[in-house]
């Protein structure tokens, strides 16, 4: 399963650390998972062949087609394994996006994706046996940063947001291999910076201590959480050599609501109002907390263009904190500012001097 070719990567000392960055990135949602927002193709299994580089290449192309075209296509990793002219085999390789862009192996009619049905995966390098019919092509592909380093968390998030799931390398050791669920927070150390190619389909800043990537592996759905992993930012050199393909545009989610205000208007009701800054939301999610920092819970959802809501049935003399998030079919916006308010006390329980008009209080003296 360790298939990223060592010759393609730099010495470990050259990998810049990504640990210690702020998880939040201005203008981006706190969480995005393209597999839940739009959908992902089924998890593949590379078997005993070190062809993770081919699965990473085909995988980001499949997800791009799923997001941009709204259809699921099963692309042939075997075509990349058998027909590439770079010498990449089951002993390792690197991102083969050029074959979906401009590179044409001998005997092939042109570049572009080949479908799985035309060249099924065999987990070994066999004869290319051209020609094959080619379909979807990309307009370009790029590294997120350097080809031999780990980009910043912010740069990786921006690439996923702008271009969809990205192909990345990672150091996959014992901890990675034995992962069964949850957030992997302690990474592996490898003899080289990385040794395995995977796909990042999203992130979630609320996971672990400082956020985590949503990683898609190619070891079948029986590994990890249905073939996926949550891995903390900045460990195991995850993100090394990150690359994305250019084909179509990603559907972007709504902007965060602004100017959230809260006001207690009775012993049991607090009114909220905010400014809708988006034109593409499908609704708003309203969350409440007893302290403003933790224990947030969703208390209501409202439709698109709504800019007010009343929280009723509350206990008297109680303070609550609120935040609002715009939602769409693809993702959720960052949260609004936090606003707080307190329900009224029972006036009959107060000393009348607290609520008698000033003139009457002066007269009673």
XYZ file of C-alpha atoms in Angstrom:
365
model
C 0.000 0.000 0.000
C 3.018 2.335 0.130
C 3.076 3.514 -3.436
C 4.340 7.079 -3.742
C 7.715 6.920 -5.413
C 10.510 7.987 -3.064
C 12.517 9.561 -5.883
C 9.752 12.090 -6.417
C 10.005 13.626 -2.961
C 12.497 15.718 -1.046
C 14.380 14.973 2.219
C 12.311 15.243 5.367
C 14.143 18.351 6.537
C 12.735 20.282 3.596
C 9.091 19.792 4.574
C 7.726 23.022 6.115
C 5.584 22.436 9.208
C 1.883 23.255 9.059
C 1.332 22.928 12.828
C 0.426 25.987 14.879
C -1.640 27.860 12.300
C -5.036 29.226 13.116
C -7.631 26.779 11.857
C -10.046 29.477 10.723
C -9.519 31.103 7.327
C -11.285 34.361 6.533
C -13.948 33.990 3.876
C -14.088 30.197 4.056
C -16.607 28.015 5.904
C -15.533 26.342 9.134
C -16.333 23.003 7.513
C -16.679 21.710 3.974
C -17.028 18.116 2.817
C -17.651 17.693 -0.898
C -18.837 14.125 -0.310
C -21.750 15.275 1.833
C -22.308 18.543 -0.042
C -22.504 17.064 -3.544
C -21.547 13.400 -3.323
C -18.483 11.301 -4.058
C -17.960 8.212 -6.163
C -17.522 4.881 -4.322
C -14.228 4.269 -2.515
C -11.801 2.207 -4.611
C -9.308 -0.480 -3.587
C -5.783 -0.499 -5.027
C -5.082 -3.984 -3.651
C -1.462 -5.092 -3.228
C -0.182 -2.828 -6.030
C 1.500 0.438 -5.032
C -0.655 2.423 -7.451
C -2.015 5.010 -5.018
C -0.671 7.714 -7.353
C -3.048 6.465 -10.086
C -6.000 6.344 -7.672
C -5.226 9.876 -6.499
C -5.078 11.054 -10.106
C -8.274 9.322 -11.197
C -10.019 10.126 -7.919
C -9.786 13.916 -8.143
C -10.934 13.709 -11.774
C -13.935 11.581 -10.752
C -14.886 14.041 -8.012
C -14.521 16.980 -10.387
C -16.898 15.299 -12.865
C -19.311 14.543 -10.010
C -19.330 18.166 -8.827
C -19.197 19.988 -12.168
C -21.321 17.666 -14.325
C -23.507 16.109 -11.639
C -22.809 12.538 -12.779
C -20.687 9.706 -11.385
C -18.041 8.184 -13.636
C -15.720 5.276 -12.823
C -12.353 6.123 -14.402
C -9.640 3.594 -15.201
C -6.640 3.598 -12.896
C -5.335 0.652 -14.905
C -4.969 2.877 -17.979
C -2.664 5.187 -16.037
C -0.749 2.236 -14.573
C -0.278 0.367 -17.846
C -0.036 3.152 -20.408
C 2.022 5.867 -18.715
C 5.423 6.546 -20.291
C 7.057 7.840 -17.111
C 8.036 4.448 -15.745
C 5.469 4.504 -12.956
C 4.410 1.044 -11.801
C 3.116 -0.872 -8.797
C 6.377 0.173 -7.139
C 5.332 3.809 -7.134
C 4.616 6.862 -9.214
C 3.375 10.445 -9.032
C 0.358 12.478 -10.113
C -0.491 11.581 -13.707
C -2.800 14.511 -14.486
C -0.930 15.206 -17.728
C -2.587 12.131 -19.274
C -5.970 13.772 -18.699
C -4.658 17.052 -20.154
C -2.173 16.785 -23.040
C 0.025 13.688 -22.757
C -0.682 10.902 -25.271
C 0.892 7.421 -24.886
C 1.977 5.615 -28.074
C -0.967 4.221 -30.018
C -3.586 6.311 -28.189
C -5.782 8.708 -30.192
C -5.465 11.561 -27.717
C -5.434 12.584 -24.046
C -8.307 12.292 -21.591
C -9.918 9.910 -19.163
C -10.514 6.257 -20.001
C -13.477 4.540 -18.353
C -13.086 1.589 -16.005
C -15.311 -0.628 -18.124
C -12.888 -0.282 -21.041
C -9.769 -1.099 -18.995
C -10.670 -2.716 -15.622
C -8.249 -2.591 -12.718
C -5.991 -5.664 -12.336
C -3.619 -4.489 -9.574
C -0.579 -5.249 -11.767
C 1.025 -3.552 -14.756
C -0.036 -5.279 -17.958
C 0.348 -4.302 -21.605
C -1.340 -1.018 -22.533
C -2.890 -2.607 -25.629
C -3.980 0.649 -27.317
C -6.050 2.294 -28.537
C -8.707 3.260 -25.979
C -11.598 5.675 -26.208
C -10.907 8.874 -24.261
C -13.513 11.109 -22.659
C -13.290 13.972 -20.148
C -10.201 16.195 -20.249
C -8.869 18.884 -17.944
C -7.838 22.396 -18.955
C -4.812 22.434 -16.640
C -3.524 21.212 -13.309
C -1.412 22.897 -10.652
C 0.405 22.268 -7.391
C -1.065 24.098 -4.415
C 2.442 25.083 -3.344
C 5.755 23.415 -4.056
C 5.851 19.906 -5.472
C 8.078 18.812 -2.589
C 6.520 20.461 0.436
C 3.403 20.835 2.582
C 1.343 23.967 1.846
C -0.235 25.941 4.666
C -3.592 24.872 6.022
C -5.082 28.040 4.551
C -3.698 27.286 1.076
C -4.968 23.699 1.142
C -8.441 24.821 2.226
C -8.571 27.461 -0.482
C -7.622 24.912 -3.132
C -10.329 22.481 -1.968
C -12.872 25.295 -1.904
C -11.927 26.660 -5.330
C -11.199 23.421 -7.209
C -12.826 20.528 -5.328
C -11.049 17.522 -3.779
C -7.273 17.579 -4.170
C -4.622 14.861 -4.510
C -2.049 14.873 -1.704
C 0.668 12.640 -0.327
C 1.029 11.539 3.288
C 3.347 9.546 5.533
C 1.343 6.359 6.065
C 2.802 4.268 8.873
C 1.442 2.057 11.630
C -0.978 4.620 13.061
C -2.371 5.457 9.649
C -2.692 1.818 8.635
C -4.472 0.769 11.840
C -6.932 3.673 11.848
C -10.525 2.603 12.512
C -12.307 5.859 13.304
C -12.346 9.180 15.116
C -9.686 11.852 14.591
C -6.092 10.765 14.074
C -4.135 13.290 16.138
C -0.718 11.596 16.436
C 1.067 11.163 13.153
C 3.567 8.686 11.735
C 7.238 9.146 10.882
C 8.543 7.659 7.631
C 12.046 7.224 6.210
C 11.047 9.651 3.468
C 8.643 12.574 3.872
C 5.728 10.652 2.336
C 4.955 7.229 0.910
C 1.270 7.191 -0.009
C -1.116 9.159 -2.230
C -4.639 10.037 -1.089
C -7.355 12.646 -1.643
C -8.555 15.426 0.656
C -12.287 15.953 0.125
C -12.776 18.584 2.822
C -12.099 19.815 6.341
C -13.790 20.535 9.663
C -12.318 23.048 12.114
C -14.405 21.640 14.985
C -12.746 18.213 14.902
C -9.949 17.314 17.316
C -8.066 20.122 19.033
C -7.458 22.364 16.025
C -9.424 20.874 13.143
C -8.955 17.958 10.762
C -8.964 17.028 7.091
C -11.496 14.623 5.609
C -9.223 12.166 3.792
C -10.293 9.598 1.200
C -8.068 6.533 0.913
C -7.825 3.826 -1.753
C -7.765 0.777 0.498
C -11.433 -0.107 0.061
C -14.492 0.768 2.185
C -13.460 -1.697 4.896
C -10.618 0.551 6.045
C -11.172 3.487 8.415
C -14.628 5.035 8.357
C -15.985 3.559 5.144
C -12.689 4.242 3.394
C -12.308 7.731 4.861
C -10.235 9.227 7.673
C -10.307 12.361 9.799
C -6.672 13.436 10.224
C -5.528 16.464 12.216
C -3.969 19.387 10.441
C -0.192 19.341 10.348
C 0.631 15.687 11.107
C 2.163 12.931 8.976
C 3.118 15.512 6.318
C -0.465 15.277 5.061
C -0.847 17.661 2.136
C 2.619 17.102 0.691
C 2.773 17.733 -3.060
C -0.892 18.774 -3.128
C -2.348 19.192 -6.612
C -5.686 20.065 -8.160
C -7.211 19.832 -11.626
C -8.768 22.730 -13.526
C -12.062 21.813 -15.161
C -15.242 23.815 -14.715
C -16.096 25.871 -11.643
C -17.116 24.820 -8.171
C -20.526 25.777 -6.756
C -19.805 28.233 -3.956
C -21.824 28.489 -0.810
C -23.432 31.537 0.825
C -21.742 34.289 2.828
C -22.083 34.657 6.580
C -24.988 36.721 7.929
C -23.909 39.961 9.599
C -25.184 42.319 12.291
C -26.905 39.701 14.444
C -28.842 41.346 17.275
C -30.758 39.782 20.166
C -33.270 41.421 22.506
C -35.339 40.124 25.392
C -38.929 41.281 24.859
C -40.786 39.367 27.585
C -40.284 36.881 30.396
C -40.216 34.035 27.875
C -39.162 35.457 24.511
C -36.003 36.731 22.801
C -36.137 38.275 19.320
C -33.278 37.933 16.810
C -32.547 39.933 13.671
C -29.676 39.815 11.179
C -28.633 40.992 7.725
C -28.767 38.539 4.827
C -25.581 39.097 2.777
C -26.082 36.285 0.237
C -28.247 35.677 -2.787
C -27.783 31.904 -2.971
C -28.736 30.580 0.445
C -31.542 28.081 0.853
C -32.095 28.988 4.500
C -30.542 29.837 7.858
C -29.538 27.692 10.812
C -29.939 29.288 14.262
C -27.860 27.987 17.163
C -28.008 28.790 20.878
C -25.533 28.440 23.730
C -25.802 28.975 27.498
C -22.376 30.627 27.676
C -21.384 31.792 24.198
C -18.349 29.540 23.871
C -19.548 25.930 24.012
C -22.599 23.639 24.079
C -24.014 25.184 20.902
C -27.239 23.543 19.766
C -29.428 24.120 16.754
C -32.765 25.566 17.870
C -34.372 26.470 14.556
C -34.061 26.754 10.798
C -35.758 29.379 8.642
C -36.081 29.847 4.909
C -34.131 31.878 2.391
C -34.233 35.694 2.727
C -35.630 35.512 6.286
C -33.868 38.009 8.585
C -35.637 37.602 11.935
C -36.788 34.920 14.353
C -38.288 34.733 17.833
C -37.205 32.230 20.460
C -40.268 31.596 22.629
C -41.086 29.418 25.624
C -37.916 30.396 27.501
C -37.519 30.540 31.296
C -37.528 33.985 32.870
C -34.357 35.847 33.914
C -32.118 33.663 31.730
C -29.314 34.761 29.405
C -28.781 33.050 26.064
C -26.228 33.468 23.294
C -27.043 33.073 19.598
C -25.303 32.707 16.242
C -26.705 32.260 12.720
C -25.354 30.417 9.687
C -26.565 30.591 6.084
C -27.011 27.218 4.375
C -27.223 26.002 0.794
C -27.342 22.713 -1.070
C -23.534 22.518 -1.166
C -22.241 23.981 2.095
C -22.801 26.261 5.056
C -21.446 29.775 5.509
C -19.187 30.878 8.345
C -21.109 31.854 11.477
C -22.390 35.349 12.158
C -21.257 37.336 15.158
C -22.515 36.100 18.535
C -25.355 38.091 20.151
C -26.751 37.700 23.653
C -29.950 38.673 25.419
C -31.769 37.955 28.680
C -35.443 37.221 29.250
C -37.304 39.527 31.601
C -37.759 38.727 35.281
C -41.205 38.329 36.782
C -42.022 41.956 37.568
C -44.255 41.010 40.494
C -41.219 39.562 42.235
C -39.234 42.808 42.030
C -39.100 45.670 44.473
C -41.506 48.172 42.942
C -38.835 50.879 43.169
C -37.046 49.161 40.284
C -39.869 49.720 37.839
C -42.023 52.586 39.190
C -41.701 55.725 37.047
C -39.010 58.098 38.270
C -41.570 60.813 38.952
C -43.601 58.527 41.214
C -40.490 57.381 43.051
C -39.532 61.015 43.652
C -43.061 61.816 44.859
C -42.973 58.929 47.378
C -39.926 60.393 49.026
